[in-house]
CSV table of C-alpha atoms in Angstrom, one decimal:
chain,number,residue,atom,x,y,z
A,1,MET,CA,0.7,-10.9,16.4
A,2,SER,CA,-2.2,-8.5,16.8
A,3,ASP,CA,-2.9,-5.3,15.2
A,4,ALA,CA,-1.9,-3.6,18.5
A,5,ALA,CA,1.7,-4.2,17.5
A,6,ILE,CA,1.1,-1.7,14.8
A,7,PRO,CA,0.7,1.9,15.7
A,8,PRO,CA,-2.8,3.4,14.8
A,9,ARG,CA,-1.2,5.9,12.5
A,10,VAL,CA,0.5,3.1,10.5
A,11,GLN,CA,-2.8,1.2,10.5
A,12,ARG,CA,-4.7,4.2,9.1
A,13,PHE,CA,-2.0,4.7,6.3
A,14,ILE,CA,-2.1,1.0,5.4
A,15,ALA,CA,-5.9,1.0,5.3
A,16,THR,CA,-5.9,4.1,3.1
A,17,HIS,CA,-3.0,3.4,0.7
A,18,ILE,CA,-1.5,0.0,0.8
A,19,ASP,CA,-3.5,-3.2,-0.5
A,20,SER,CA,-0.5,-5.3,-1.3
A,21,ILE,CA,3.0,-6.2,-0.2
A,22,GLU,CA,4.3,-5.3,-3.7
A,23,LYS,CA,3.0,-1.7,-3.2
A,24,LEU,CA,4.5,-1.5,0.1
A,25,GLU,CA,7.9,-2.7,-1.1
A,26,ILE,CA,7.8,-0.4,-4.0
A,27,LEU,CA,7.0,2.5,-1.8
A,28,LEU,CA,9.8,1.7,0.7
A,29,LEU,CA,12.2,1.1,-2.1
A,30,LEU,CA,11.8,4.5,-3.6
A,31,ARG,CA,11.9,6.0,-0.3
A,32,ALA,CA,15.2,4.4,0.4
A,33,HIS,CA,16.6,6.0,-2.9
A,34,THR,CA,14.9,9.5,-2.8
A,35,SER,CA,17.2,11.0,-5.3
A,36,ARG,CA,16.8,8.3,-8.0
A,37,GLU,CA,14.2,8.2,-10.6
A,38,TRP,CA,12.9,4.7,-11.3
A,39,THR,CA,11.3,3.0,-14.3
A,40,ALA,CA,8.9,0.1,-13.8
A,41,LYS,CA,11.4,-2.2,-15.4
A,42,ALA,CA,14.1,-1.1,-12.9
A,43,VAL,CA,11.7,-1.6,-10.0
A,44,SER,CA,10.6,-5.0,-11.3
A,45,LEU,CA,14.3,-6.1,-11.6
A,46,GLU,CA,15.1,-4.9,-8.1
A,47,LEU,CA,12.1,-6.4,-6.4
A,48,ARG,CA,11.8,-9.5,-8.7
A,49,ILE,CA,8.2,-8.8,-9.6
A,50,THR,CA,6.6,-8.6,-13.1
A,51,GLU,CA,7.0,-5.3,-14.9
A,52,ALA,CA,3.2,-5.1,-15.5
A,53,SER,CA,2.7,-5.3,-11.7
A,54,ALA,CA,5.4,-2.7,-11.2
A,55,VAL,CA,3.6,-0.3,-13.7
A,56,ALA,CA,0.2,-0.8,-12.0
A,57,ARG,CA,1.6,-0.2,-8.5
A,58,LEU,CA,3.7,2.8,-9.5
A,59,LYS,CA,0.7,4.5,-11.2
A,60,ASP,CA,-1.4,3.9,-8.2
A,61,LEU,CA,1.2,5.3,-5.7
A,62,SER,CA,1.6,8.2,-8.1
A,63,ALA,CA,-2.2,8.7,-8.2
A,64,ARG,CA,-2.2,8.7,-4.4
A,65,ARG,CA,0.3,11.5,-4.5
A,66,LEU,CA,3.1,9.5,-2.7
A,67,LEU,CA,5.3,9.4,-5.7
A,68,MET,CA,6.0,11.8,-8.5
A,69,GLU,CA,5.5,10.6,-12.0
A,70,PHE,CA,7.7,12.1,-14.8
A,71,GLU,CA,6.2,11.9,-18.3
A,72,THR,CA,9.3,10.5,-20.0
A,73,SER,CA,9.5,7.5,-22.2
A,74,PRO,CA,9.2,5.1,-20.4
A,75,PRO,CA,7.7,7.0,-17.5
A,76,THR,CA,9.9,7.4,-14.4
A,77,TYR,CA,8.9,7.8,-10.7
A,78,ARG,CA,10.6,9.3,-7.7
A,79,TYR,CA,9.5,9.2,-4.0
A,80,HIS,CA,7.7,12.5,-3.3
A,81,PRO,CA,4.8,12.4,-0.8
A,82,ALA,CA,2.4,15.4,-1.3
A,83,THR,CA,2.2,16.2,2.3
A,84,VAL,CA,4.4,16.3,5.3
A,85,GLU,CA,1.9,14.0,7.2
A,86,ASP,CA,2.2,11.4,4.4
A,87,ALA,CA,6.1,11.5,4.6
A,88,GLN,CA,5.8,11.2,8.4
A,89,ASP,CA,3.4,8.2,8.1
A,90,ILE,CA,5.6,6.5,5.6
A,91,ALA,CA,8.7,7.0,7.8
A,92,GLU,CA,6.8,5.3,10.7
A,93,LEU,CA,5.5,2.6,8.4
A,94,GLN,CA,9.1,1.9,7.5
A,95,ALA,CA,10.2,1.8,11.1
A,96,THR,CA,7.3,-0.5,12.0
A,97,TYR,CA,8.0,-2.8,9.0
A,98,SER,CA,11.6,-3.1,10.0
A,99,LEU,CA,10.6,-4.1,13.4
A,100,ARG,CA,7.3,-6.0,13.0
A,101,ARG,CA,7.5,-7.3,9.4
A,102,VAL,CA,5.1,-10.2,10.0
A,103,SER,CA,2.6,-8.0,11.8
A,104,VAL,CA,2.5,-5.5,9.0
A,105,ILE,CA,2.2,-8.3,6.4
A,106,SER,CA,-0.6,-9.9,8.3
A,107,PHE,CA,-2.4,-6.6,8.6
A,108,ILE,CA,-2.3,-6.0,4.9
A,109,PHE,CA,-3.5,-9.5,4.1
A,110,SER,CA,-6.3,-9.2,6.6
A,111,LYS,CA,-7.7,-6.1,4.8
A,112,PRO,CA,-9.4,-7.8,1.9
A,113,LEU,CA,-10.9,-10.4,4.1
A,114,ASP,CA,-12.5,-7.7,6.2
A,115,ARG,CA,-14.0,-6.2,3.0
A,116,VAL,CA,-15.2,-9.6,1.7
A,117,ARG,CA,-16.7,-10.3,5.2
A,118,GLY,CA,-18.4,-6.9,5.2
A,119,PHE,CA,-19.8,-7.6,1.8
A,120,ALA,CA,-21.1,-11.0,2.7
A,121,ASP,CA,-22.5,-9.7,6.0
A,122,ALA,CA,-24.5,-7.1,4.1
A,123,PHE,CA,-26.2,-9.8,2.1
A,124,ARG,CA,-26.7,-12.0,5.1
A,125,LEU,CA,-28.4,-9.1,7.0
A,126,LYS,CA,-30.6,-8.2,4.1
A,127,ARG,CA,-31.6,-11.9,3.6
A,128,ASP,CA,-32.4,-12.2,7.4
A,129,LYS,CA,-34.5,-9.0,7.2
A,130,ASP,CA,-36.3,-10.2,4.1
A,131,GLU,CA,-37.1,-13.6,5.9
A,132,GLY,CA,-38.4,-11.6,8.8
A,133,ASP,CA,-40.9,-9.6,6.6
A,134,GLY,CA,-42.6,-12.8,5.3
């Protein structure tokens, strides 16, 4: 399926905030249980991922102001987007993911390739330019 199956608003949100399926799944898990505070261990058990991965993803989502981090021991997290726009984007992301799971997953996986291609193209363009100078 093409990116056209994903609304532009959702594409922008993914491009800005989501770089892995784990991060997406964690965000949507916490959104589904808004009144609950989650530890990394609880998230890792629920989603069957490593606790270290859960810690990294939770901290990143918190830094992006999509989750609230509570400085307990161990830290706990709760779904709490900083803006109404983020909350709306996440709701639309949830709806799109429910209907077009494969398209969303494909879009997320295509992001790093685009960055790598852009990086590689920058070197190719520079080399081509240098060769033309000689």
